[in-house]
Amino acid sequence: MSTSYLPATTDSIAQALEAKNPSDAISIYYRVLDDPSSSPEALRMKEQAITNLTELLRQENRGEDLRSLLTSLRPFFSLIPKAKTAKIVRGIIDSVAKIPGTSDLQISLCKEMVQWTRAEKRTFLRQRIEARLAALLMETKEYSEALTLLSGLVKEVRRLDDKLLLVDIDLLESKLHFSLRNLPKAKAALTAARTAANAIYVPPAQQGAIDLQSGILHAEEKDYKTGYSYFFEAFESFNALEDPKAIFSLKYMLLCKIMVNQADDVGGIISSKAGLQYVGPDLDAMKAVADAHSKRSLKLFETALQDYKAQLEEDPIVHRHLSSLYDTLLEQNLCRLIEPFSRVEIAHIAELIELPIEHVERKMSQMILDKKFAGTLDQGAGCLIIFEDPKTDAIYPATLETISNVGKVVDSLYVRSAKIMA
């Protein structure tokens, strides 16, 4: 910051806007903020300077400078209304979030602001920053810390009955429990979010997030048709807002179609008017998986997983469902191939299915243990020996039933004879 200040006027703001390079503009905005005047006009100009300065620092990827700015503005916050303070603080934190690779900086910044808001008794702002902090902790897989923070926050917000924030927190809690593989609690938190959302007007982006989470939970329970409906609703919300999350909703819609054996519909959805806007690696990946599924080809499936690793394997939701689909496809193909044989070389099966021998051998041993078919692996000879399914002789159950009926008759006769003798 420069030692000499500029008056907080429209002329100073115009001077910054006309600056030839960003560093000069940034320097001018800092000098405007140094103006000691606290008149209503000066405060309004400073707010404008903060907004412009924040945007410039974001464009220059100067995250640490944004953090320093937020700290240096604390005396200024005592001069303006709390609502405006909240808007500025959240705006600066949002700007830091748009700079890539700043997760740790965002977490430390949120923690600093939580301490400041506690000291200043700014409850409304603190609760929102804590919700943001919990979301950041979840992204960095600090699940226990995030859950502890949310547990206290939920109780506090419920007491205040702040429905809009409660929807955000319940939705975040649902995502957190889902990440921890606790489906019952994830569903309970989502139900709480929906209940709170029904009582107020929910912005389309937030409604889309609720629908997206609903679809994920239904898909996890193998209810892919209901999941598709929710993903479609989420896609429509995000698409109307031109939100980047629209591509994920569309991707999960295609996943649901594949999982219910309607892979032929994938091409139609991608070539639709809405789908064509999002053509790219994500949709190409789902198209490749759909083609492999339609042709029942494990080789094409594995090729798709290798070619689109970032889109398929690094997305935990898609990866989980495709792993299940791959296992089912592999089992179906293996059962079909070994059906004509009573003894067959593992190498021959691996050649037919076009997969490595070790992979096929491991899968067949797993299927034998799971009793998908009766057989044994002769690893010395490198063969699979298939047993015929033992047929149960119908005479044994019939004999047991007859003996049981005779026993009942004898018991009945004994009771009658006992009554006559008495």
Short mmCIF file of N, CA and C in Angstrom, two decimals, residues 168-300:
data_model
loop_
_atom_site.label_atom_id
_atom_site.label_comp_id
_atom_site.label_asym_id
_atom_site.label_seq_id
_atom_site.Cartn_x
_atom_site.Cartn_y
_atom_site.Cartn_z
N ASP A 168 -29.03 -25.47 3.33
CA ASP A 168 -27.61 -25.62 2.94
C ASP A 168 -26.89 -26.61 3.85
N ILE A 169 -27.10 -26.44 5.16
CA ILE A 169 -26.38 -27.27 6.14
C ILE A 169 -26.85 -28.72 6.07
N ASP A 170 -28.17 -28.94 5.98
CA ASP A 170 -28.69 -30.31 5.89
C ASP A 170 -28.21 -31.00 4.62
N LEU A 171 -28.17 -30.26 3.52
CA LEU A 171 -27.69 -30.82 2.25
C LEU A 171 -26.21 -31.18 2.36
N LEU A 172 -25.44 -30.31 2.99
CA LEU A 172 -24.01 -30.56 3.19
C LEU A 172 -23.80 -31.78 4.09
N GLU A 173 -24.64 -31.89 5.12
CA GLU A 173 -24.55 -33.04 6.03
C GLU A 173 -24.86 -34.34 5.29
N SER A 174 -25.84 -34.29 4.39
CA SER A 174 -26.19 -35.47 3.59
C SER A 174 -24.99 -35.90 2.73
N LYS A 175 -24.34 -34.93 2.10
CA LYS A 175 -23.17 -35.25 1.26
C LYS A 175 -22.03 -35.82 2.10
N LEU A 176 -21.88 -35.29 3.31
CA LEU A 176 -20.82 -35.74 4.20
C LEU A 176 -21.05 -37.18 4.64
N HIS A 177 -22.29 -37.50 5.04
CA HIS A 177 -22.60 -38.88 5.45
C HIS A 177 -22.49 -39.85 4.27
N PHE A 178 -22.85 -39.36 3.07
CA PHE A 178 -22.71 -40.22 1.88
C PHE A 178 -21.24 -40.53 1.62
N SER A 179 -20.38 -39.53 1.80
CA SER A 179 -18.93 -39.76 1.63
C SER A 179 -18.40 -40.76 2.65
N LEU A 180 -19.03 -40.79 3.83
CA LEU A 180 -18.62 -41.74 4.88
C LEU A 180 -19.34 -43.08 4.75
N ARG A 181 -20.13 -43.25 3.63
CA ARG A 181 -20.86 -44.49 3.34
C ARG A 181 -21.93 -44.78 4.38
N ASN A 182 -22.49 -43.75 4.99
CA ASN A 182 -23.57 -43.92 5.97
C ASN A 182 -24.88 -43.49 5.29
N LEU A 183 -25.47 -44.42 4.51
CA LEU A 183 -26.64 -44.08 3.70
C LEU A 183 -27.88 -43.68 4.51
N PRO A 184 -28.20 -44.40 5.61
CA PRO A 184 -29.39 -44.00 6.38
C PRO A 184 -29.33 -42.55 6.86
N LYS A 185 -28.17 -42.13 7.39
CA LYS A 185 -28.04 -40.74 7.86
C LYS A 185 -28.02 -39.75 6.71
N ALA A 186 -27.46 -40.17 5.57
CA ALA A 186 -27.45 -39.29 4.39
C ALA A 186 -28.88 -39.04 3.92
N LYS A 187 -29.70 -40.10 3.92
CA LYS A 187 -31.11 -39.95 3.50
C LYS A 187 -31.89 -39.10 4.50
N ALA A 188 -31.61 -39.31 5.80
CA ALA A 188 -32.31 -38.53 6.84
C ALA A 188 -31.99 -37.04 6.71
N ALA A 189 -30.71 -36.72 6.47
CA ALA A 189 -30.31 -35.31 6.32
C ALA A 189 -30.93 -34.70 5.07
N LEU A 190 -31.02 -35.49 4.01
CA LEU A 190 -31.62 -34.97 2.76
C LEU A 190 -33.12 -34.72 2.95
N THR A 191 -33.78 -35.62 3.68
CA THR A 191 -35.21 -35.43 3.98
C THR A 191 -35.41 -34.14 4.78
N ALA A 192 -34.51 -33.90 5.75
CA ALA A 192 -34.58 -32.65 6.55
C ALA A 192 -34.39 -31.43 5.66
N ALA A 193 -33.48 -31.52 4.68
CA ALA A 193 -33.24 -30.40 3.75
C ALA A 193 -34.48 -30.14 2.91
N ARG A 194 -35.12 -31.22 2.43
CA ARG A 194 -36.34 -31.07 1.61
C ARG A 194 -37.48 -30.46 2.43
N THR A 195 -37.60 -30.90 3.69
CA THR A 195 -38.66 -30.37 4.57
C THR A 195 -38.48 -28.87 4.77
N ALA A 196 -37.23 -28.46 5.05
CA ALA A 196 -36.95 -27.03 5.24
C ALA A 196 -37.18 -26.26 3.94
N ALA A 197 -36.81 -26.87 2.81
CA ALA A 197 -36.96 -26.20 1.51
C ALA A 197 -38.42 -26.00 1.13
N ASN A 198 -39.29 -26.92 1.57
CA ASN A 198 -40.73 -26.81 1.24
C ASN A 198 -41.39 -25.62 1.92
N ALA A 199 -40.77 -25.12 3.00
CA ALA A 199 -41.38 -24.03 3.77
C ALA A 199 -40.99 -22.65 3.25
N ILE A 200 -40.00 -22.59 2.33
CA ILE A 200 -39.51 -21.29 1.85
C ILE A 200 -39.30 -21.34 0.34
N TYR A 201 -39.00 -20.17 -0.23
CA TYR A 201 -38.58 -20.13 -1.63
C TYR A 201 -37.10 -20.51 -1.70
N VAL A 202 -36.81 -21.52 -2.52
CA VAL A 202 -35.43 -21.98 -2.66
C VAL A 202 -34.91 -21.55 -4.03
N PRO A 203 -33.76 -20.90 -4.10
CA PRO A 203 -33.20 -20.52 -5.40
C PRO A 203 -33.00 -21.74 -6.30
N PRO A 204 -33.14 -21.58 -7.62
CA PRO A 204 -33.02 -22.73 -8.54
C PRO A 204 -31.72 -23.51 -8.39
N ALA A 205 -30.61 -22.81 -8.12
CA ALA A 205 -29.32 -23.51 -7.97
C ALA A 205 -29.34 -24.45 -6.77
N GLN A 206 -29.95 -23.99 -5.68
CA GLN A 206 -30.02 -24.82 -4.47
C GLN A 206 -30.99 -25.99 -4.68
N GLN A 207 -32.11 -25.73 -5.38
CA GLN A 207 -33.06 -26.81 -5.68
C GLN A 207 -32.39 -27.86 -6.57
N GLY A 208 -31.57 -27.39 -7.51
CA GLY A 208 -30.84 -28.32 -8.37
C GLY A 208 -29.87 -29.18 -7.57
N ALA A 209 -29.22 -28.58 -6.58
CA ALA A 209 -28.28 -29.33 -5.72
C ALA A 209 -29.01 -30.39 -4.91
N ILE A 210 -30.23 -30.05 -4.43
CA ILE A 210 -31.03 -31.03 -3.68
C ILE A 210 -31.43 -32.20 -4.58
N ASP A 211 -31.88 -31.88 -5.81
CA ASP A 211 -32.28 -32.93 -6.76
C ASP A 211 -31.09 -33.81 -7.14
N LEU A 212 -29.93 -33.18 -7.31
CA LEU A 212 -28.72 -33.94 -7.67
C LEU A 212 -28.36 -34.93 -6.56
N GLN A 213 -28.41 -34.48 -5.30
CA GLN A 213 -28.10 -35.36 -4.18
C GLN A 213 -29.15 -36.47 -4.06
N SER A 214 -30.43 -36.14 -4.32
CA SER A 214 -31.49 -37.16 -4.28
C SER A 214 -31.23 -38.24 -5.32
N GLY A 215 -30.83 -37.82 -6.52
CA GLY A 215 -30.53 -38.78 -7.59
C GLY A 215 -29.37 -39.68 -7.21
N ILE A 216 -28.34 -39.10 -6.60
CA ILE A 216 -27.16 -39.89 -6.20
C ILE A 216 -27.55 -40.96 -5.19
N LEU A 217 -28.38 -40.59 -4.20
CA LEU A 217 -28.79 -41.55 -3.17
C LEU A 217 -29.69 -42.65 -3.74
N HIS A 218 -30.60 -42.28 -4.65
CA HIS A 218 -31.46 -43.30 -5.27
C HIS A 218 -30.63 -44.26 -6.14
N ALA A 219 -29.66 -43.71 -6.86
CA ALA A 219 -28.80 -44.56 -7.69
C ALA A 219 -27.98 -45.51 -6.82
N GLU A 220 -27.56 -45.02 -5.66
CA GLU A 220 -26.80 -45.88 -4.73
C GLU A 220 -27.63 -47.06 -4.26
N GLU A 221 -28.95 -46.87 -4.17
CA GLU A 221 -29.85 -47.96 -3.75
C GLU A 221 -30.35 -48.78 -4.94
N LYS A 222 -29.71 -48.59 -6.11
CA LYS A 222 -30.04 -49.31 -7.35
C LYS A 222 -31.41 -48.94 -7.92
N ASP A 223 -32.00 -47.84 -7.44
CA ASP A 223 -33.26 -47.37 -8.00
C ASP A 223 -32.92 -46.34 -9.09
N TYR A 224 -32.47 -46.88 -10.22
CA TYR A 224 -31.92 -46.01 -11.26
C TYR A 224 -32.98 -45.19 -11.98
N LYS A 225 -34.21 -45.70 -12.08
CA LYS A 225 -35.27 -44.97 -12.77
C LYS A 225 -35.64 -43.69 -12.01
N THR A 226 -35.80 -43.82 -10.69
CA THR A 226 -36.09 -42.63 -9.87
C THR A 226 -34.88 -41.69 -9.88
N GLY A 227 -33.69 -42.27 -9.80
CA GLY A 227 -32.46 -41.48 -9.84
C GLY A 227 -32.38 -40.66 -11.13
N TYR A 228 -32.76 -41.28 -12.26
CA TYR A 228 -32.74 -40.58 -13.55
C TYR A 228 -33.67 -39.36 -13.52
N SER A 229 -34.85 -39.54 -12.92
CA SER A 229 -35.81 -38.43 -12.85
C SER A 229 -35.24 -37.25 -12.08
N TYR A 230 -34.58 -37.55 -10.94
CA TYR A 230 -33.98 -36.47 -10.14
C TYR A 230 -32.81 -35.81 -10.89
N PHE A 231 -31.99 -36.62 -11.56
CA PHE A 231 -30.87 -36.04 -12.31
C PHE A 231 -31.39 -35.14 -13.44
N PHE A 232 -32.50 -35.55 -14.05
CA PHE A 232 -33.09 -34.74 -15.13
C PHE A 232 -33.56 -33.38 -14.58
N GLU A 233 -34.22 -33.41 -13.41
CA GLU A 233 -34.67 -32.16 -12.77
C GLU A 233 -33.47 -31.26 -12.44
N ALA A 234 -32.42 -31.88 -11.91
CA ALA A 234 -31.20 -31.11 -11.56
C ALA A 234 -30.58 -30.53 -12.82
N PHE A 235 -30.55 -31.32 -13.89
CA PHE A 235 -29.96 -30.86 -15.15
C PHE A 235 -30.71 -29.65 -15.70
N GLU A 236 -32.04 -29.70 -15.63
CA GLU A 236 -32.84 -28.58 -16.13
C GLU A 236 -32.56 -27.30 -15.32
N SER A 237 -32.45 -27.45 -14.00
CA SER A 237 -32.16 -26.28 -13.15
C SER A 237 -30.80 -25.68 -13.48
N PHE A 238 -29.78 -26.54 -13.53
CA PHE A 238 -28.41 -26.06 -13.77
C PHE A 238 -28.25 -25.54 -15.20
N ASN A 239 -28.92 -26.20 -16.15
CA ASN A 239 -28.81 -25.80 -17.55
C ASN A 239 -29.38 -24.39 -17.76
N ALA A 240 -30.51 -24.11 -17.09
CA ALA A 240 -31.13 -22.79 -17.21
C ALA A 240 -30.23 -21.70 -16.64
N LEU A 241 -29.43 -22.06 -15.62
CA LEU A 241 -28.53 -21.09 -14.98
C LEU A 241 -27.14 -21.08 -15.62
N GLU A 242 -26.93 -22.00 -16.60
CA GLU A 242 -25.61 -22.18 -17.22
C GLU A 242 -24.55 -22.51 -16.18
N ASP A 243 -24.96 -23.33 -15.22
CA ASP A 243 -24.08 -23.74 -14.12
C ASP A 243 -23.21 -24.92 -14.58
N PRO A 244 -21.90 -24.93 -14.24
CA PRO A 244 -21.03 -26.05 -14.65
C PRO A 244 -21.49 -27.41 -14.12
N LYS A 245 -22.31 -27.41 -13.05
CA LYS A 245 -22.78 -28.70 -12.50
C LYS A 245 -23.74 -29.42 -13.46
N ALA A 246 -24.23 -28.71 -14.49
CA ALA A 246 -25.16 -29.33 -15.45
C ALA A 246 -24.52 -30.55 -16.12
N ILE A 247 -23.23 -30.47 -16.41
CA ILE A 247 -22.55 -31.57 -17.09
C ILE A 247 -22.55 -32.83 -16.22
N PHE A 248 -22.42 -32.65 -14.89
CA PHE A 248 -22.43 -33.81 -13.99
C PHE A 248 -23.82 -34.45 -13.95
N SER A 249 -24.85 -33.61 -13.91
CA SER A 249 -26.22 -34.13 -13.90
C SER A 249 -26.48 -34.93 -15.17
N LEU A 250 -26.05 -34.40 -16.31
CA LEU A 250 -26.25 -35.08 -17.59
C LEU A 250 -25.46 -36.40 -17.62
N LYS A 251 -24.26 -36.36 -17.10
CA LYS A 251 -23.40 -37.55 -17.06
C LYS A 251 -24.06 -38.66 -16.23
N TYR A 252 -24.64 -38.28 -15.07
CA TYR A 252 -25.29 -39.27 -14.20
C TYR A 252 -26.61 -39.76 -14.81
N MET A 253 -27.28 -38.90 -15.61
CA MET A 253 -28.47 -39.35 -16.35
C MET A 253 -28.09 -40.49 -17.30
N LEU A 254 -27.00 -40.31 -18.03
CA LEU A 254 -26.54 -41.33 -18.99
C LEU A 254 -26.12 -42.59 -18.25
N LEU A 255 -25.50 -42.43 -17.08
CA LEU A 255 -25.10 -43.59 -16.26
C LEU A 255 -26.32 -44.42 -15.88
N CYS A 256 -27.41 -43.73 -15.47
CA CYS A 256 -28.63 -44.45 -15.08
C CYS A 256 -29.21 -45.23 -16.26
N LYS A 257 -29.17 -44.63 -17.45
CA LYS A 257 -29.66 -45.32 -18.65
C LYS A 257 -28.86 -46.60 -18.92
N ILE A 258 -27.54 -46.50 -18.74
CA ILE A 258 -26.68 -47.67 -18.96
C ILE A 258 -26.99 -48.76 -17.93
N MET A 259 -27.17 -48.35 -16.67
CA MET A 259 -27.36 -49.32 -15.58
C MET A 259 -28.70 -50.06 -15.68
N VAL A 260 -29.70 -49.47 -16.38
CA VAL A 260 -30.99 -50.17 -16.54
C VAL A 260 -31.09 -50.81 -17.93
N ASN A 261 -29.92 -51.09 -18.54
CA ASN A 261 -29.84 -51.77 -19.84
C ASN A 261 -30.55 -51.00 -20.96
N GLN A 262 -30.49 -49.66 -20.89
CA GLN A 262 -31.05 -48.84 -21.97
C GLN A 262 -29.93 -47.99 -22.59
N ALA A 263 -28.80 -48.67 -22.82
CA ALA A 263 -27.63 -47.97 -23.33
C ALA A 263 -27.88 -47.38 -24.72
N ASP A 264 -28.84 -47.94 -25.45
CA ASP A 264 -29.14 -47.42 -26.81
C ASP A 264 -29.70 -46.00 -26.75
N ASP A 265 -30.27 -45.60 -25.59
CA ASP A 265 -30.85 -44.24 -25.47
C ASP A 265 -29.78 -43.17 -25.27
N VAL A 266 -28.56 -43.61 -24.93
CA VAL A 266 -27.49 -42.64 -24.60
C VAL A 266 -27.18 -41.73 -25.78
N GLY A 267 -27.06 -42.33 -26.97
CA GLY A 267 -26.75 -41.54 -28.16
C GLY A 267 -27.80 -40.48 -28.44
N GLY A 268 -29.08 -40.85 -28.25
CA GLY A 268 -30.18 -39.91 -28.47
C GLY A 268 -30.14 -38.73 -27.53
N ILE A 269 -29.81 -39.00 -26.25
CA ILE A 269 -29.75 -37.92 -25.25
C ILE A 269 -28.59 -36.97 -25.57
N ILE A 270 -27.44 -37.55 -25.97
CA ILE A 270 -26.27 -36.71 -26.27
C ILE A 270 -26.52 -35.84 -27.50
N SER A 271 -27.23 -36.39 -28.49
CA SER A 271 -27.47 -35.64 -29.73
C SER A 271 -28.69 -34.72 -29.65
N SER A 272 -29.36 -34.68 -28.48
CA SER A 272 -30.50 -33.77 -28.31
C SER A 272 -29.99 -32.33 -28.22
N LYS A 273 -30.91 -31.37 -28.31
CA LYS A 273 -30.52 -29.95 -28.29
C LYS A 273 -29.77 -29.59 -27.02
N ALA A 274 -30.29 -30.08 -25.86
CA ALA A 274 -29.64 -29.77 -24.57
C ALA A 274 -28.28 -30.47 -24.46
N GLY A 275 -28.21 -31.72 -24.95
CA GLY A 275 -26.98 -32.50 -24.83
C GLY A 275 -25.84 -31.96 -25.67
N LEU A 276 -26.17 -31.41 -26.85
CA LEU A 276 -25.13 -30.92 -27.75
C LEU A 276 -24.33 -29.76 -27.16
N GLN A 277 -24.95 -29.03 -26.21
CA GLN A 277 -24.23 -27.90 -25.57
C GLN A 277 -23.05 -28.39 -24.73
N TYR A 278 -23.11 -29.65 -24.29
CA TYR A 278 -22.11 -30.15 -23.33
C TYR A 278 -21.22 -31.23 -23.93
N VAL A 279 -21.18 -31.32 -25.27
CA VAL A 279 -20.34 -32.33 -25.91
C VAL A 279 -18.89 -32.09 -25.50
N GLY A 280 -18.24 -33.17 -25.07
CA GLY A 280 -16.86 -33.07 -24.60
C GLY A 280 -16.41 -34.40 -24.04
N PRO A 281 -15.27 -34.43 -23.35
CA PRO A 281 -14.73 -35.70 -22.83
C PRO A 281 -15.69 -36.45 -21.92
N ASP A 282 -16.46 -35.73 -21.07
CA ASP A 282 -17.37 -36.42 -20.14
C ASP A 282 -18.43 -37.22 -20.88
N LEU A 283 -19.06 -36.60 -21.87
CA LEU A 283 -20.10 -37.30 -22.63
C LEU A 283 -19.50 -38.36 -23.55
N ASP A 284 -18.31 -38.10 -24.08
CA ASP A 284 -17.63 -39.11 -24.91
C ASP A 284 -17.33 -40.36 -24.09
N ALA A 285 -16.95 -40.15 -22.83
CA ALA A 285 -16.67 -41.29 -21.93
C ALA A 285 -17.92 -42.15 -21.73
N MET A 286 -19.05 -41.49 -21.45
CA MET A 286 -20.29 -42.24 -21.23
C MET A 286 -20.76 -42.94 -22.51
N LYS A 287 -20.51 -42.30 -23.67
CA LYS A 287 -20.87 -42.91 -24.96
C LYS A 287 -20.04 -44.17 -25.19
N ALA A 288 -18.75 -44.12 -24.85
CA ALA A 288 -17.87 -45.28 -25.01
C ALA A 288 -18.32 -46.43 -24.12
N VAL A 289 -18.72 -46.11 -22.88
CA VAL A 289 -19.20 -47.14 -21.95
C VAL A 289 -20.51 -47.74 -22.46
N ALA A 290 -21.40 -46.89 -22.98
CA ALA A 290 -22.68 -47.36 -23.51
C ALA A 290 -22.47 -48.30 -24.70
N ASP A 291 -21.52 -47.96 -25.58
CA ASP A 291 -21.22 -48.82 -26.74
C ASP A 291 -20.69 -50.17 -26.28
N ALA A 292 -19.79 -50.15 -25.29
CA ALA A 292 -19.23 -51.40 -24.76
C ALA A 292 -20.32 -52.26 -24.13
N HIS A 293 -21.24 -51.61 -23.42
CA HIS A 293 -22.34 -52.34 -22.77
C HIS A 293 -23.28 -52.94 -23.82
N SER A 294 -23.59 -52.18 -24.85
CA SER A 294 -24.50 -52.67 -25.91
C SER A 294 -23.91 -53.90 -26.60
N LYS A 295 -22.57 -53.88 -26.81
CA LYS A 295 -21.91 -54.99 -27.50
C LYS A 295 -21.46 -56.10 -26.54
N ARG A 296 -21.72 -55.89 -25.24
CA ARG A 296 -21.30 -56.85 -24.20
C ARG A 296 -19.81 -57.16 -24.32
N SER A 297 -19.03 -56.13 -24.66
CA SER A 297 -17.60 -56.32 -24.88
C SER A 297 -16.80 -55.79 -23.70
N LEU A 298 -16.12 -56.71 -23.02
CA LEU A 298 -15.30 -56.31 -21.88
C LEU A 298 -14.04 -55.57 -22.34
N LYS A 299 -13.56 -55.94 -23.53
CA LYS A 299 -12.35 -55.29 -24.04
C LYS A 299 -12.64 -53.81 -24.31
N LEU A 300 -13.80 -53.53 -24.95
CA LEU A 300 -14.19 -52.13 -25.21
C LEU A 300 -14.41 -51.38 -23.90
#
